[in-house]
mmCIF file of C-alpha atoms in Angstrom:
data_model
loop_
_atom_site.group_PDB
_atom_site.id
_atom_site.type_symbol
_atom_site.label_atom_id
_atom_site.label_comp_id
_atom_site.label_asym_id
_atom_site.label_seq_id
_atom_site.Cartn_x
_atom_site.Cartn_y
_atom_site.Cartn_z
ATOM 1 C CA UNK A 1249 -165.947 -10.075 45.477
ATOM 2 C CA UNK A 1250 -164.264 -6.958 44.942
ATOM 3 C CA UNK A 1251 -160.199 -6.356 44.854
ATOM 4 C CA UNK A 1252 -159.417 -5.282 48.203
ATOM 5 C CA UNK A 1253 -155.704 -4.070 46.410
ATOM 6 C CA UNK A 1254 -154.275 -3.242 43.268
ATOM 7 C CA UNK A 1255 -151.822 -6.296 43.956
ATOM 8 C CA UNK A 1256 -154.532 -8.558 44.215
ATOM 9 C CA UNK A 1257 -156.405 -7.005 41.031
ATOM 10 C CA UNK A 1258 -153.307 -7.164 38.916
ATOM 11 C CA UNK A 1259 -151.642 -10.891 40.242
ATOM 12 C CA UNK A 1260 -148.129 -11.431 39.563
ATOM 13 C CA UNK A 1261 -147.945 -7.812 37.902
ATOM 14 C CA UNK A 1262 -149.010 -5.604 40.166
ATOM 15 C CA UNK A 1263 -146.336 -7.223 42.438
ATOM 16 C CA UNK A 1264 -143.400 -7.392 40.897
ATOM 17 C CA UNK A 1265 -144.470 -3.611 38.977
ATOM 18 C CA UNK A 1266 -146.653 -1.605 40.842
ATOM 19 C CA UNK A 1267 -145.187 0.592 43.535
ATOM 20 C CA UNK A 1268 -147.803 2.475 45.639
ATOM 21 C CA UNK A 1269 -147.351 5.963 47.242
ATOM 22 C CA UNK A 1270 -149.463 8.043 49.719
ATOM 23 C CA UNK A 1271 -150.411 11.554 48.627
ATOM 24 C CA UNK A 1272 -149.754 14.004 51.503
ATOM 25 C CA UNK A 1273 -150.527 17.191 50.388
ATOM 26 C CA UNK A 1274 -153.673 18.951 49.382
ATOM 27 C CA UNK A 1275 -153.256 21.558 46.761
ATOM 28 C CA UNK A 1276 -156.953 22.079 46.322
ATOM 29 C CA UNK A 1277 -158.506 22.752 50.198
ATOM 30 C CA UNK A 1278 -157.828 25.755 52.016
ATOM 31 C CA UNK A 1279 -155.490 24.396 55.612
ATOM 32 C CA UNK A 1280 -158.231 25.739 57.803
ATOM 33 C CA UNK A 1281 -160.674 23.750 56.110
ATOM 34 C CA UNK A 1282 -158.568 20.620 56.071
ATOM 35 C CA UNK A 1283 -157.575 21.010 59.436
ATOM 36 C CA UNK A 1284 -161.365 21.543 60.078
ATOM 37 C CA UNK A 1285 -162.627 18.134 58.364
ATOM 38 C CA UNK A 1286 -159.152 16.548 59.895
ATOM 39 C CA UNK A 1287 -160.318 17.175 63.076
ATOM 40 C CA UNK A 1288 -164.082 15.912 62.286
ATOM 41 C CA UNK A 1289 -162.809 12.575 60.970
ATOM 42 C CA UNK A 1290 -160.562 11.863 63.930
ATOM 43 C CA UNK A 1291 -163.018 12.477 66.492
ATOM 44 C CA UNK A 1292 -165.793 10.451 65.264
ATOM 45 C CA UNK A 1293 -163.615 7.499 63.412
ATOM 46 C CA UNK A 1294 -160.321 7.628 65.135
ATOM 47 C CA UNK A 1295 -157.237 5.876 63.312
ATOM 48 C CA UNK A 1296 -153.777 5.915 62.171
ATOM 49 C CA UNK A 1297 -154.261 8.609 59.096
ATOM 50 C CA UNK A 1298 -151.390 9.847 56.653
ATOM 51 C CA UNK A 1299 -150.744 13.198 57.979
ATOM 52 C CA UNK A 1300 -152.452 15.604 55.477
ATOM 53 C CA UNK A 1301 -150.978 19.145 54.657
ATOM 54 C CA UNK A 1302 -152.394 21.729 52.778
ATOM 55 C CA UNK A 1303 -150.128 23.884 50.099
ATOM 56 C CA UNK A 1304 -152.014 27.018 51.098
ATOM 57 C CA UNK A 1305 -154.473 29.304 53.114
ATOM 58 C CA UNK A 1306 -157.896 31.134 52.097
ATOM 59 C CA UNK A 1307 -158.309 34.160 54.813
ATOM 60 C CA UNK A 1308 -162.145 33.915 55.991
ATOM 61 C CA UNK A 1309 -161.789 29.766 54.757
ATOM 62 C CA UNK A 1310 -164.310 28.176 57.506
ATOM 63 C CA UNK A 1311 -167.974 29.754 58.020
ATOM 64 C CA UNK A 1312 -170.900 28.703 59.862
ATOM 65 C CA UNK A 1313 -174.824 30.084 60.173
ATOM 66 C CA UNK A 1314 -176.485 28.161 62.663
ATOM 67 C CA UNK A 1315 -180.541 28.237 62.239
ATOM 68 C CA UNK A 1316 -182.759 25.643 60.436
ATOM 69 C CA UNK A 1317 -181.417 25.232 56.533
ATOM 70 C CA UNK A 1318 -184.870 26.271 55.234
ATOM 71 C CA UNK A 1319 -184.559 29.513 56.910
ATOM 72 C CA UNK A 1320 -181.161 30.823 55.976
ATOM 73 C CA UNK A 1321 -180.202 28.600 52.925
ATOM 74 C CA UNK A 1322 -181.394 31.104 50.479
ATOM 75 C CA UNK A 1323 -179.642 34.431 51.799
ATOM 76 C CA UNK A 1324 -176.233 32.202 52.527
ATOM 77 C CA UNK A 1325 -176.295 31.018 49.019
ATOM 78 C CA UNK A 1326 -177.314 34.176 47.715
ATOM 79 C CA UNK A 1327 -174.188 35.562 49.927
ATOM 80 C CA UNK A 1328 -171.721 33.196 48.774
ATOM 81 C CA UNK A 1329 -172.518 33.563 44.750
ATOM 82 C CA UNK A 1330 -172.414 37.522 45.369
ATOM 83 C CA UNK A 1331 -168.997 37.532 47.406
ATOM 84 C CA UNK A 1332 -167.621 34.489 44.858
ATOM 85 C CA UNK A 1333 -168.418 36.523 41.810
ATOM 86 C CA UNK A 1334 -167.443 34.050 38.860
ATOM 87 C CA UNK A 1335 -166.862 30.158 40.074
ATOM 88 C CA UNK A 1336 -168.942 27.406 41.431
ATOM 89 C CA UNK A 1337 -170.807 26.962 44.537
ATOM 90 C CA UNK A 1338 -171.573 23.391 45.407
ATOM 91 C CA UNK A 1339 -174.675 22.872 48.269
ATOM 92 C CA UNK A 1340 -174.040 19.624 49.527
ATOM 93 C CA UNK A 1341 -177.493 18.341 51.577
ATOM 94 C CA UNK A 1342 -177.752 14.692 53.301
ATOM 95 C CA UNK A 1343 -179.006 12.428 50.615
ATOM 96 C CA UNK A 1344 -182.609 12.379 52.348
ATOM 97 C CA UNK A 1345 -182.884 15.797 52.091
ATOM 98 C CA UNK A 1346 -180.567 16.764 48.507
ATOM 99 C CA UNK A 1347 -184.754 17.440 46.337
ATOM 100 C CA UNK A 1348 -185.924 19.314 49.226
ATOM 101 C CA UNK A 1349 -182.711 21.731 49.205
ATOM 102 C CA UNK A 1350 -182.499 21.718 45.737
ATOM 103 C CA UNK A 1351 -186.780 23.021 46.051
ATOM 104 C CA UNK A 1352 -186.057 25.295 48.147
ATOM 105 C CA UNK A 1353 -183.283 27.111 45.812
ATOM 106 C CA UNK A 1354 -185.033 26.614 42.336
ATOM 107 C CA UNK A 1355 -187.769 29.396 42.708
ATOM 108 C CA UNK A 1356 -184.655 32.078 44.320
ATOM 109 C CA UNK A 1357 -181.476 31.241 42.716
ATOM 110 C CA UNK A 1358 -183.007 28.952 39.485
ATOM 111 C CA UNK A 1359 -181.534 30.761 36.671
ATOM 112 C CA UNK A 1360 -177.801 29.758 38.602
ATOM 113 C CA UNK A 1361 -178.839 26.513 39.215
ATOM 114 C CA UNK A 1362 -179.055 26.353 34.902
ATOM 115 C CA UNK A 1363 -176.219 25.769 32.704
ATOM 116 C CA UNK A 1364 -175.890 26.790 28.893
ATOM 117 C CA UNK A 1365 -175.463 23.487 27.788
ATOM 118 C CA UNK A 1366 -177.601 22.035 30.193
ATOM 119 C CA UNK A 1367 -174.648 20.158 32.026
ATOM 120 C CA UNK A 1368 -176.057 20.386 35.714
ATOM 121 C CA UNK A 1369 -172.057 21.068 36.696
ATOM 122 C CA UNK A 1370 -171.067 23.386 34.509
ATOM 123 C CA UNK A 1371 -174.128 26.107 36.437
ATOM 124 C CA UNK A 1372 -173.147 28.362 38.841
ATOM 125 C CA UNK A 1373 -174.973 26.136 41.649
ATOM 126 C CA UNK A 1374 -175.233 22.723 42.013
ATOM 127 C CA UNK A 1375 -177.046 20.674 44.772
ATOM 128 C CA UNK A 1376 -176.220 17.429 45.491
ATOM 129 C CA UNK A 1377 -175.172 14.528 48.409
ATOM 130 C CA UNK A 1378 -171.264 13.643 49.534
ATOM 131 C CA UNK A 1379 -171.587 10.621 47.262
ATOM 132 C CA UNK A 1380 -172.002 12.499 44.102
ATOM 133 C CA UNK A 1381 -169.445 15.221 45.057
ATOM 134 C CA UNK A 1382 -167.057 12.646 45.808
ATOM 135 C CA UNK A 1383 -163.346 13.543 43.361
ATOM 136 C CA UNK A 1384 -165.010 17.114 42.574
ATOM 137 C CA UNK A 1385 -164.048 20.216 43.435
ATOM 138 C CA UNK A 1386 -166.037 23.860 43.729
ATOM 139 C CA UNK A 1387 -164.858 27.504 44.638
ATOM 140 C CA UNK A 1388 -167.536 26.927 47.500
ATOM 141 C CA UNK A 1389 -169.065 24.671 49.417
ATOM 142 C CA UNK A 1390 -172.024 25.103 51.884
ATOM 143 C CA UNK A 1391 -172.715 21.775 53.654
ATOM 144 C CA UNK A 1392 -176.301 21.611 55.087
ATOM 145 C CA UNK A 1393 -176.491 19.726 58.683
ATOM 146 C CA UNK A 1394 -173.167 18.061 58.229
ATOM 147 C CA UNK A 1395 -174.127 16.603 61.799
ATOM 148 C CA UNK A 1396 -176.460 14.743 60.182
ATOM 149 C CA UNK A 1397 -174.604 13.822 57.144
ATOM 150 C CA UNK A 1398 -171.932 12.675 59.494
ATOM 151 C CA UNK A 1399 -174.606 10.566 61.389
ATOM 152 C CA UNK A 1400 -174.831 8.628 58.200
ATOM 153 C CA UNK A 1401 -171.245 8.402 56.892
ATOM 154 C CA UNK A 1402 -167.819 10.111 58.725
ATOM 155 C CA UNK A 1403 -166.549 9.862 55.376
ATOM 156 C CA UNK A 1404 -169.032 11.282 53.864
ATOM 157 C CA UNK A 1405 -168.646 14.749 55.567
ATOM 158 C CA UNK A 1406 -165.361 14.452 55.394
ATOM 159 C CA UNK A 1407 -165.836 14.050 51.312
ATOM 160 C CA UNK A 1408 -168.157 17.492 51.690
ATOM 161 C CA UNK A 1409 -166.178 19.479 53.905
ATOM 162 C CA UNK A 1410 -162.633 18.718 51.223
ATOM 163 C CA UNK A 1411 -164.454 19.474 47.617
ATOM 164 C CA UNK A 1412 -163.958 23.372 48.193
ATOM 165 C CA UNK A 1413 -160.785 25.405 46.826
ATOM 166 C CA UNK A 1414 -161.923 28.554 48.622
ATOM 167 C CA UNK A 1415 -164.648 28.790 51.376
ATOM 168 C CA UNK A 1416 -166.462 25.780 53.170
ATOM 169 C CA UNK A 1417 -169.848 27.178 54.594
ATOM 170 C CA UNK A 1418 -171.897 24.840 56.931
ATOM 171 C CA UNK A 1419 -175.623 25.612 57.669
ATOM 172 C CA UNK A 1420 -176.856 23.453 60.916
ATOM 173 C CA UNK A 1421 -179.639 23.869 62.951
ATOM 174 C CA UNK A 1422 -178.447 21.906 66.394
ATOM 175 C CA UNK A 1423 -174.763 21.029 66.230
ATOM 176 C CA UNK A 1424 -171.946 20.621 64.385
ATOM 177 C CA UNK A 1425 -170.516 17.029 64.408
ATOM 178 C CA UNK A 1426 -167.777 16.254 67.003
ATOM 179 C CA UNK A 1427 -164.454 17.719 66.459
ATOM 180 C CA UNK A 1428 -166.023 20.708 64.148
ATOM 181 C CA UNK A 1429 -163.642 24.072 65.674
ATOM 182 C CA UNK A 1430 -165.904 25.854 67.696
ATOM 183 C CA UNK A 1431 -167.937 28.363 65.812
#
């Protein structure tokens, strides 16, 4: 059974010496963005949320390309590496579909998908699910069918749509999930 609390995993110390506080500001996501997966997580798991602030802006913060991911992925990618210059760029894919994305990239963008030291997140690109980005945070972000993602797990597109400091990109073919602005 897992410790619901850090009370309850610490006993009599975590109660008479633990004091808990609620982080309310984001240093690391852009506000558009936050306001963006803010607005996603309310209107598909409504609740009584900490109001969230973030510290600072990105101009151009929030894009979308609507069209299937296998037929734009490349060129948006290839975009958002050009435009970032130095820096990361995370794609985060549902976890059904994280070996077909990351396919579809090696022949086109391989070499930035290859670190020096062979560290998969220390490459220019990385492709993975909102699990594994989970605490991690990349320049940008492009989120592939975060409908779907968000199908799966709320939190897990709100997990994709906070990991980037600069731009959040989403590629969907149908919709965007309830409460995305309108694009």
């Amino acid at each position: 059974q897992p410790a619901t609390s850090w009370r309850s995993l610490m006993g009599k110390a975590g109660r008479e010496h633990v004091r808990q506080a609620a982080l309310t500001v984001s240093y690391r996501t852009p506000a558009t963005v936050l306001e963006a997966a803010t607005s996603v997580l309310m209107a598909n798991f409504p609740g009584d949320y900490l109001p969230l602030t973030a510290a600072r802006e990105v101009p151009d913060a929030l894009a979308t390309t609507r069209g299937h991911w296998r037929d734009v992925l490349v060129d948006v990618v290839r975009a958002e590496l050009r435009e970032l210059g130095r820096g990361k760029v995370a794609v985060i894919a549902p976890s059904d579909q994280v070996a077909g994305v990351a396919a579809e990239l090696a022949e086109p963008l391989g070499e930035a998908l290859v670190s020096p030291d062979g560290h998969p997140l220390r490459a220019p690109l990385v492709v993975l699910d909102a699990p594994a980005a989970k605490g991690l945070e990349f320049d940008v972000v492009v989120v592939v069918e975060p409908a779907h993602i968000a199908t799966t797990s709320v939190g897990d597109v709100y997990v994709a749509m906070t990991r980037p400091t600069r731009r959040l990109h989403a590629i969907y073919r149908d919709e965007l999930p309830d409460g995305w602005p309108d694009a």
